Tab-separated table of C-alpha atoms in Angstrom:
chain	number	residue	atom	x	y	z
A	102	UNK	CA	11.671	-11.755	15.241
A	103	UNK	CA	14.235	-11.742	12.388
A	104	UNK	CA	13.409	-11.352	8.704
A	105	UNK	CA	13.571	-15.064	8.013
A	106	UNK	CA	11.205	-15.933	10.841
A	107	UNK	CA	8.825	-13.144	9.855
A	108	UNK	CA	8.867	-14.323	6.219
A	109	UNK	CA	7.849	-17.799	7.333
A	110	UNK	CA	5.131	-16.382	9.518
A	111	UNK	CA	3.786	-14.216	6.669
A	112	UNK	CA	3.647	-17.261	4.385
A	113	UNK	CA	1.419	-19.032	6.920
A	114	UNK	CA	-0.583	-15.833	7.368
A	115	UNK	CA	-1.266	-15.597	3.615
A	116	UNK	CA	-2.764	-19.122	3.575
A	117	UNK	CA	-4.896	-18.342	6.589
A	118	UNK	CA	-6.206	-15.065	5.147
A	119	UNK	CA	-7.057	-16.684	1.769
A	120	UNK	CA	-8.922	-19.555	3.471
A	121	UNK	CA	-11.120	-17.201	5.501
A	122	UNK	CA	-11.609	-14.213	3.181
A	123	UNK	CA	-15.093	-15.288	2.085
A	124	UNK	CA	-16.323	-15.371	5.652
A	125	UNK	CA	-15.955	-11.649	6.029
A	126	UNK	CA	-19.059	-11.000	3.959
A	127	UNK	CA	-21.297	-12.243	6.732
A	128	UNK	CA	-23.340	-9.736	8.707
A	129	UNK	CA	-21.531	-7.642	11.338
A	130	UNK	CA	-18.187	-9.187	10.426
A	131	UNK	CA	-14.871	-7.585	11.420
A	132	UNK	CA	-11.365	-8.936	10.646
A	133	UNK	CA	-10.337	-8.992	14.237
A	134	UNK	CA	-8.933	-12.525	14.042
A	135	UNK	CA	-7.059	-11.583	10.832
A	136	UNK	CA	-5.487	-8.616	12.559
A	137	UNK	CA	-4.429	-10.788	15.465
A	138	UNK	CA	-2.811	-13.171	12.968
A	139	UNK	CA	-1.054	-10.204	11.350
A	140	UNK	CA	0.184	-9.134	14.726
A	141	UNK	CA	1.622	-12.583	15.401
A	142	UNK	CA	3.379	-12.520	12.015
A	143	UNK	CA	4.923	-9.118	12.757
A	144	UNK	CA	2.947	-7.339	10.042
A	145	UNK	CA	1.437	-4.689	12.358
A	146	UNK	CA	4.886	-3.311	13.048
A	147	UNK	CA	5.926	-2.713	9.456
A	148	UNK	CA	5.503	1.081	9.609
A	149	UNK	CA	6.472	1.556	13.240
A	150	UNK	CA	10.136	2.581	13.873
A	151	UNK	CA	12.178	0.075	15.796
A	152	UNK	CA	12.703	2.590	18.629
A	153	UNK	CA	8.970	2.278	19.383
A	154	UNK	CA	8.863	-1.478	19.125
A	155	UNK	CA	8.109	-1.874	15.432
A	156	UNK	CA	9.845	-3.829	12.705
A	157	UNK	CA	10.206	-0.821	10.312
A	158	UNK	CA	10.284	-2.280	6.799
A	159	UNK	CA	11.385	-0.382	3.676
A	160	UNK	CA	8.876	1.101	1.216
A	161	UNK	CA	9.704	-1.693	-1.265
A	162	UNK	CA	9.078	-4.379	1.372
A	163	UNK	CA	5.805	-2.809	2.490
A	164	UNK	CA	4.484	-2.486	-1.078
A	165	UNK	CA	5.362	-6.093	-1.827
A	166	UNK	CA	3.759	-7.155	1.444
A	167	UNK	CA	0.538	-5.286	0.631
A	168	UNK	CA	0.369	-7.019	-2.757
A	169	UNK	CA	0.605	-10.477	-1.185
A	170	UNK	CA	-1.857	-9.710	1.569
A	171	UNK	CA	-4.436	-8.169	-0.786
A	172	UNK	CA	-4.213	-11.196	-3.056
A	173	UNK	CA	-5.258	-13.287	-0.065
A	174	UNK	CA	-7.890	-10.998	1.533
A	175	UNK	CA	-8.626	-7.505	0.275
A	176	UNK	CA	-10.867	-6.542	3.208
A	177	UNK	CA	-8.311	-7.356	5.935
A	178	UNK	CA	-5.542	-5.663	3.983
A	179	UNK	CA	-7.619	-2.554	3.433
A	180	UNK	CA	-8.261	-2.275	7.152
A	181	UNK	CA	-4.511	-2.704	7.712
A	182	UNK	CA	-3.750	0.144	5.331
A	183	UNK	CA	-6.077	2.503	7.162
A	184	UNK	CA	-4.415	1.578	10.437
A	185	UNK	CA	-0.992	2.077	8.810
A	186	UNK	CA	-2.144	5.403	7.373
A	187	UNK	CA	-2.770	6.505	10.960
A	188	UNK	CA	0.683	5.282	11.967
A	189	UNK	CA	2.272	7.100	9.066
A	190	UNK	CA	0.803	10.443	10.166
A	191	UNK	CA	1.896	9.854	13.772
A	192	UNK	CA	5.428	8.945	12.759
A	193	UNK	CA	5.812	12.030	10.616
A	194	UNK	CA	4.647	14.306	13.470
A	195	UNK	CA	7.010	16.349	15.646
A	196	UNK	CA	4.883	15.615	18.699
A	197	UNK	CA	7.384	13.333	20.401
A	198	UNK	CA	5.298	12.771	23.543
A	199	UNK	CA	2.261	11.590	21.588
A	200	UNK	CA	4.453	9.370	19.406
A	201	UNK	CA	5.967	7.773	22.508
A	202	UNK	CA	2.488	7.170	23.869
A	203	UNK	CA	0.716	5.777	20.773
A	204	UNK	CA	3.311	4.017	18.617
A	205	UNK	CA	4.396	1.307	21.110
A	206	UNK	CA	0.788	0.391	21.674
A	207	UNK	CA	0.082	0.263	17.982
A	208	UNK	CA	3.172	-1.926	17.477
A	209	UNK	CA	2.052	-4.439	20.100
A	210	UNK	CA	-1.617	-4.414	18.970
A	211	UNK	CA	-2.981	-3.082	22.243
A	212	UNK	CA	-4.438	-0.086	20.408
A	213	UNK	CA	-6.364	0.348	17.128
A	214	UNK	CA	-6.149	3.642	15.277
A	215	UNK	CA	-7.584	4.595	11.913
A	216	UNK	CA	-7.848	7.660	9.680
A	217	UNK	CA	-10.626	9.944	8.552
A	218	UNK	CA	-8.930	12.201	6.047
A	219	UNK	CA	-10.866	11.789	2.775
A	220	UNK	CA	-12.520	15.213	3.322
A	221	UNK	CA	-9.025	16.694	3.278
A	222	UNK	CA	-7.958	14.890	0.094
A	223	UNK	CA	-10.583	13.699	-2.379
A	224	UNK	CA	-14.044	13.655	-0.741
A	225	UNK	CA	-16.249	16.763	-0.604
A	226	UNK	CA	-13.489	19.066	-1.810
A	227	UNK	CA	-16.033	20.898	-3.959
A	228	UNK	CA	-18.050	22.026	-0.927
A	229	UNK	CA	-17.868	25.744	-0.117
A	230	UNK	CA	-18.097	25.121	3.621
A	231	UNK	CA	-15.454	22.867	5.199
A	232	UNK	CA	-16.770	19.442	6.169
A	233	UNK	CA	-15.084	19.773	9.553
A	234	UNK	CA	-14.683	23.229	11.051
A	235	UNK	CA	-12.121	23.930	13.747
A	236	UNK	CA	-11.950	26.691	16.389
A	237	UNK	CA	-8.827	27.465	18.348
A	238	UNK	CA	-9.402	27.765	22.066
A	239	UNK	CA	-7.279	27.773	25.212
A	240	UNK	CA	-4.938	24.777	25.132
A	241	UNK	CA	-6.666	23.091	22.240
A	242	UNK	CA	-9.214	23.023	19.450
A	243	UNK	CA	-12.954	22.601	19.119
A	244	UNK	CA	-14.125	20.364	16.185
A	245	UNK	CA	-17.547	20.437	14.541
A	246	UNK	CA	-18.693	18.533	11.456
A	247	UNK	CA	-18.825	15.127	9.868
A	248	UNK	CA	-15.932	12.839	8.964
A	249	UNK	CA	-17.445	11.003	6.028
A	250	UNK	CA	-15.375	7.829	5.641
A	251	UNK	CA	-13.749	6.216	8.687
A	252	UNK	CA	-12.820	2.546	8.401
A	253	UNK	CA	-13.244	0.554	11.589
A	254	UNK	CA	-14.769	3.597	13.277
A	255	UNK	CA	-16.606	1.653	15.921
A	256	UNK	CA	-13.515	-0.446	16.685
A	257	UNK	CA	-11.031	2.488	16.902
A	258	UNK	CA	-9.478	3.941	20.017
A	259	UNK	CA	-8.193	6.920	18.042
A	260	UNK	CA	-9.131	8.502	14.733
A	261	UNK	CA	-6.453	10.549	12.969
A	262	UNK	CA	-8.370	13.340	11.337
A	263	UNK	CA	-8.468	17.070	10.852
A	264	UNK	CA	-10.383	20.150	9.919
A	265	UNK	CA	-10.202	23.700	8.741
A	266	UNK	CA	-9.743	26.868	10.796
A	267	UNK	CA	-11.492	30.151	9.903
A	268	UNK	CA	-8.277	31.444	8.167
A	269	UNK	CA	-8.198	28.341	5.845
A	270	UNK	CA	-5.367	26.615	7.577
A	271	UNK	CA	-5.854	23.029	8.671
A	272	UNK	CA	-4.814	20.830	11.598
A	273	UNK	CA	-4.426	17.083	11.914
A	274	UNK	CA	-5.049	15.561	15.341
A	275	UNK	CA	-5.515	12.253	17.188
A	276	UNK	CA	-9.168	12.184	18.302
A	277	UNK	CA	-9.949	9.878	21.198
A	278	UNK	CA	-13.197	8.133	20.258
A	279	UNK	CA	-14.256	8.258	23.942
A	280	UNK	CA	-14.278	12.074	23.848
A	281	UNK	CA	-17.550	13.835	24.556
A	282	UNK	CA	-19.323	14.810	21.334
A	283	UNK	CA	-17.951	11.992	19.218
A	284	UNK	CA	-20.814	10.058	17.598
A	285	UNK	CA	-20.112	7.064	15.393
A	286	UNK	CA	-22.845	6.246	12.905
A	287	UNK	CA	-23.745	2.613	11.965
A	288	UNK	CA	-21.456	1.312	9.233
A	289	UNK	CA	-22.554	2.075	5.694
A	290	UNK	CA	-23.866	-0.822	3.590
A	291	UNK	CA	-21.362	-1.110	0.729
A	292	UNK	CA	-21.166	-3.121	-2.443
A	293	UNK	CA	-18.241	-4.978	-0.919
A	294	UNK	CA	-15.769	-4.806	1.978
A	295	UNK	CA	-18.571	-4.407	4.509
A	296	UNK	CA	-16.440	-6.016	7.187
A	297	UNK	CA	-14.217	-2.899	7.057
A	298	UNK	CA	-17.058	-1.309	9.061
A	299	UNK	CA	-16.600	2.049	7.334
A	300	UNK	CA	-18.838	4.697	8.815
A	301	UNK	CA	-19.355	8.446	9.222
A	302	UNK	CA	-18.341	10.089	12.471
A	303	UNK	CA	-20.071	13.160	13.819
A	304	UNK	CA	-18.111	15.716	15.860
A	305	UNK	CA	-20.187	18.056	18.042
A	306	UNK	CA	-18.039	20.573	19.955
A	307	UNK	CA	-15.332	17.932	20.415
A	308	UNK	CA	-12.428	19.325	22.420
A	309	UNK	CA	-8.958	18.104	21.437
A	310	UNK	CA	-5.999	19.256	23.535
A	311	UNK	CA	-2.824	20.588	21.937
A	312	UNK	CA	-1.068	17.501	23.291
A	313	UNK	CA	-2.963	15.534	20.609
A	314	UNK	CA	-1.957	17.822	17.706
A	315	UNK	CA	0.027	15.998	15.037
A	316	UNK	CA	0.405	18.576	12.254
A	317	UNK	CA	-0.483	22.187	11.540
A	318	UNK	CA	-1.962	24.694	11.578
A	319	UNK	CA	-0.916	24.895	7.948
A	320	UNK	CA	-2.558	25.031	4.498
A	321	UNK	CA	-3.197	21.580	3.001
A	322	UNK	CA	-2.144	19.746	6.122
A	323	UNK	CA	-2.144	16.274	4.446
A	324	UNK	CA	0.833	17.320	2.313
A	325	UNK	CA	2.758	18.197	5.470
A	326	UNK	CA	1.693	14.930	7.131
A	327	UNK	CA	2.791	12.765	4.216
A	328	UNK	CA	0.780	10.659	1.816
A	329	UNK	CA	-2.562	11.507	0.312
A	330	UNK	CA	-4.753	10.286	-2.528
A	331	UNK	CA	-3.297	8.100	-5.195
A	332	UNK	CA	-0.399	6.708	-3.182
A	333	UNK	CA	1.480	3.501	-4.045
A	334	UNK	CA	-0.485	1.685	-1.312
A	335	UNK	CA	-3.749	1.832	-3.278
A	336	UNK	CA	-2.018	0.538	-6.387
A	337	UNK	CA	-0.426	-2.307	-4.458
A	338	UNK	CA	-3.792	-3.467	-3.232
A	339	UNK	CA	-5.292	-3.255	-6.715
A	340	UNK	CA	-2.375	-5.245	-8.156
A	341	UNK	CA	-2.737	-7.823	-5.405
A	342	UNK	CA	-6.479	-8.051	-6.016
A	343	UNK	CA	-5.822	-8.645	-9.706
A	344	UNK	CA	-3.418	-11.440	-8.767
A	345	UNK	CA	-6.251	-13.174	-6.862
A	346	UNK	CA	-8.461	-13.042	-9.913
A	347	UNK	CA	-5.661	-14.254	-12.189
A	348	UNK	CA	-4.968	-17.130	-9.814
A	349	UNK	CA	-8.596	-18.165	-9.893
A	350	UNK	CA	-8.631	-17.821	-13.690
A	351	UNK	CA	-5.569	-20.043	-13.777
A	352	UNK	CA	-7.516	-22.694	-11.960
A	353	UNK	CA	-10.176	-22.568	-14.597
A	354	UNK	CA	-7.556	-22.714	-17.343
A	355	UNK	CA	-6.205	-26.007	-15.916
A	356	UNK	CA	-9.578	-27.545	-16.745
A	357	UNK	CA	-10.134	-25.579	-19.946
A	358	UNK	CA	-7.096	-25.265	-22.217
A	359	UNK	CA	-8.924	-22.701	-24.368
A	360	UNK	CA	-8.435	-20.186	-21.530
A	361	UNK	CA	-4.661	-20.257	-21.903
A	362	UNK	CA	-4.686	-17.480	-24.497
A	363	UNK	CA	-6.659	-15.319	-22.037
A	364	UNK	CA	-4.618	-16.159	-18.972
A	365	UNK	CA	-1.151	-15.519	-20.417
A	366	UNK	CA	-1.580	-11.825	-21.261
A	367	UNK	CA	-3.040	-11.156	-17.799
A	368	UNK	CA	-0.091	-12.908	-16.135
A	369	UNK	CA	2.382	-10.892	-18.190
A	370	UNK	CA	0.652	-7.609	-17.557
A	371	UNK	CA	0.524	-8.336	-13.832
A	372	UNK	CA	4.221	-9.216	-13.660
A	373	UNK	CA	5.177	-6.036	-15.521
A	374	UNK	CA	2.931	-3.799	-13.432
A	375	UNK	CA	4.161	-5.355	-10.166
A	376	UNK	CA	7.749	-4.840	-11.237
A	377	UNK	CA	7.061	-1.206	-12.120
A	378	UNK	CA	5.450	-0.598	-8.726
A	379	UNK	CA	8.422	-2.123	-6.939
A	380	UNK	CA	10.785	0.081	-8.950
A	381	UNK	CA	8.737	3.222	-8.208
A	382	UNK	CA	8.608	2.431	-4.477
A	383	UNK	CA	12.388	2.625	-4.373
A	384	UNK	CA	12.622	5.986	-6.089
A	385	UNK	CA	12.022	9.529	-4.910
A	386	UNK	CA	9.199	11.534	-6.386
A	387	UNK	CA	11.653	13.726	-8.258
A	388	UNK	CA	13.194	10.847	-10.124
A	389	UNK	CA	9.974	9.088	-11.146
A	390	UNK	CA	9.449	8.578	-14.840
A	391	UNK	CA	6.095	9.238	-16.448
A	392	UNK	CA	4.845	5.622	-16.364
A	393	UNK	CA	6.015	5.257	-12.747
A	394	UNK	CA	4.190	8.150	-11.168
A	395	UNK	CA	1.604	7.242	-8.501
A	396	UNK	CA	-1.130	8.496	-10.817
A	397	UNK	CA	-0.032	6.418	-13.824
A	398	UNK	CA	0.439	3.283	-11.758
A	399	UNK	CA	-2.973	3.742	-10.102
A	400	UNK	CA	-4.731	4.009	-13.471
A	401	UNK	CA	-3.025	0.901	-14.749
A	402	UNK	CA	-3.683	-1.028	-11.523
A	403	UNK	CA	-7.362	-0.093	-11.500
A	404	UNK	CA	-7.680	-1.192	-15.097
A	405	UNK	CA	-6.025	-4.557	-14.513
A	406	UNK	CA	-8.081	-5.312	-11.392
A	407	UNK	CA	-11.344	-4.480	-13.142
A	408	UNK	CA	-10.545	-6.465	-16.327
A	409	UNK	CA	-8.996	-9.467	-14.572
A	410	UNK	CA	-11.905	-9.916	-12.149
A	411	UNK	CA	-14.499	-9.641	-14.931
A	412	UNK	CA	-12.598	-12.215	-17.034
A	413	UNK	CA	-12.522	-14.450	-13.998
A	414	UNK	CA	-16.284	-14.110	-13.591
A	415	UNK	CA	-16.910	-14.837	-17.252
A	416	UNK	CA	-14.726	-17.950	-17.096
A	417	UNK	CA	-16.617	-19.152	-13.997
A	418	UNK	CA	-19.892	-18.897	-15.957
A	419	UNK	CA	-23.152	-19.118	-14.058
A	420	UNK	CA	-21.501	-20.487	-10.915
A	421	UNK	CA	-19.580	-17.237	-10.522
A	422	UNK	CA	-22.820	-15.314	-10.488
A	423	UNK	CA	-24.111	-17.192	-7.458
A	424	UNK	CA	-23.671	-15.264	-4.203
A	425	UNK	CA	-20.724	-16.613	-2.255
A	426	UNK	CA	-18.622	-17.652	-5.229
A	427	UNK	CA	-15.159	-16.028	-5.098
A	428	UNK	CA	-15.396	-14.755	-8.675
A	429	UNK	CA	-18.442	-12.637	-7.948
A	430	UNK	CA	-16.937	-11.337	-4.714
A	431	UNK	CA	-13.731	-10.349	-6.550
A	432	UNK	CA	-15.741	-8.411	-9.139
A	433	UNK	CA	-17.577	-6.422	-6.485
A	434	UNK	CA	-14.399	-5.746	-4.532
A	435	UNK	CA	-12.637	-4.508	-7.650
A	436	UNK	CA	-15.201	-1.702	-8.043
A	437	UNK	CA	-13.864	-0.291	-4.756
A	438	UNK	CA	-10.754	0.956	-6.507
A	439	UNK	CA	-12.814	3.365	-8.596
A	440	UNK	CA	-13.822	5.300	-5.450
A	441	UNK	CA	-11.100	4.687	-2.830
A	442	UNK	CA	-8.740	7.674	-2.671
A	443	UNK	CA	-8.988	7.946	-6.410
A	444	UNK	CA	-7.750	11.310	-7.811
A	445	UNK	CA	-9.920	12.840	-10.538
A	446	UNK	CA	-7.340	12.341	-13.347
A	447	UNK	CA	-7.290	8.580	-12.539
A	448	UNK	CA	-11.076	8.435	-12.494
A	449	UNK	CA	-11.243	10.190	-15.865
A	450	UNK	CA	-8.582	7.935	-17.339
A	451	UNK	CA	-10.539	4.837	-16.255
A	452	UNK	CA	-13.776	6.325	-17.601
A	453	UNK	CA	-12.126	7.091	-20.928
A	454	UNK	CA	-11.061	3.473	-21.092
A	455	UNK	CA	-14.622	2.355	-20.377
A	456	UNK	CA	-15.870	4.627	-23.157
A	457	UNK	CA	-13.275	3.235	-25.594
A	458	UNK	CA	-11.821	6.665	-26.426
A	459	UNK	CA	-8.258	6.113	-25.169
A	460	UNK	CA	-5.974	8.359	-23.191
A	461	UNK	CA	-5.994	12.112	-23.537
A	462	UNK	CA	-3.193	13.544	-25.710
């Protein structure tokens, strides 16, 4: 599929995702049909190199794609990012045999992989004892502990996760969910995005062969594997989510001219922030300016998503407070950005904004 054909397919995909986004709040939902539609549109190959059957898009193209997809359906797009986070760690590995095995199947949607790495980035970092402990044995590793946040855990064939060895070094591996000792808990009941089926996974003496080692042993393995908390992906989804709220607010403004003064500043802020994210995605970390760092963009994106969705709810009046109305759903979903891979400086910046005390000097 060439770029023109894929662009046309993605346009149709956007409409389909938007039309069905509300249905994902039903009990036991899973965006399986949405993922199939993404596969048909070529989206599932965006991060897979062409040599493994993917379409391998640039960072700028991927960020722009995430924005559009999130504006149509945040839940489906969030699940996609967790799948892509797994792909990202596989691609950056030097384990060529494992890459040759997993990446083609991920590209053609015959395999679903996800990540469980929050305990190595933002979650439970204050605990004295590692959340997941690892012991080196003949030809592999033994894993014990709990992976706290795994999206699509009960749908995954592989979970890309890791743990800590006695010397403090860490490893990142591909855990086959069929392995003995892997126990997947029922999905947590969340304020929103329940169809992501995010759950804890228990590892009891789970043996993982060296052939499934992706990175390590090394200190802070996530830095070696690429990515981590506060990446541009999270900002792209927040900006896209804000766009959905602004679009709904625009619909209200067509019927109520008095909302024009509210709508215009949101539209301008969104356009500016989206442009800044696109610029940052095309730069290296060394060249990023202060307002284009992942941290700065995430704080601004969080702020816009929270404010735009609440304005949308206020404009919708009582109807927006009725369960099932898109305005109420957007408000609940926006809260997710306060806890999803959110570095402490971003959390504090958002909290300072809530408190009305401005940024730290």
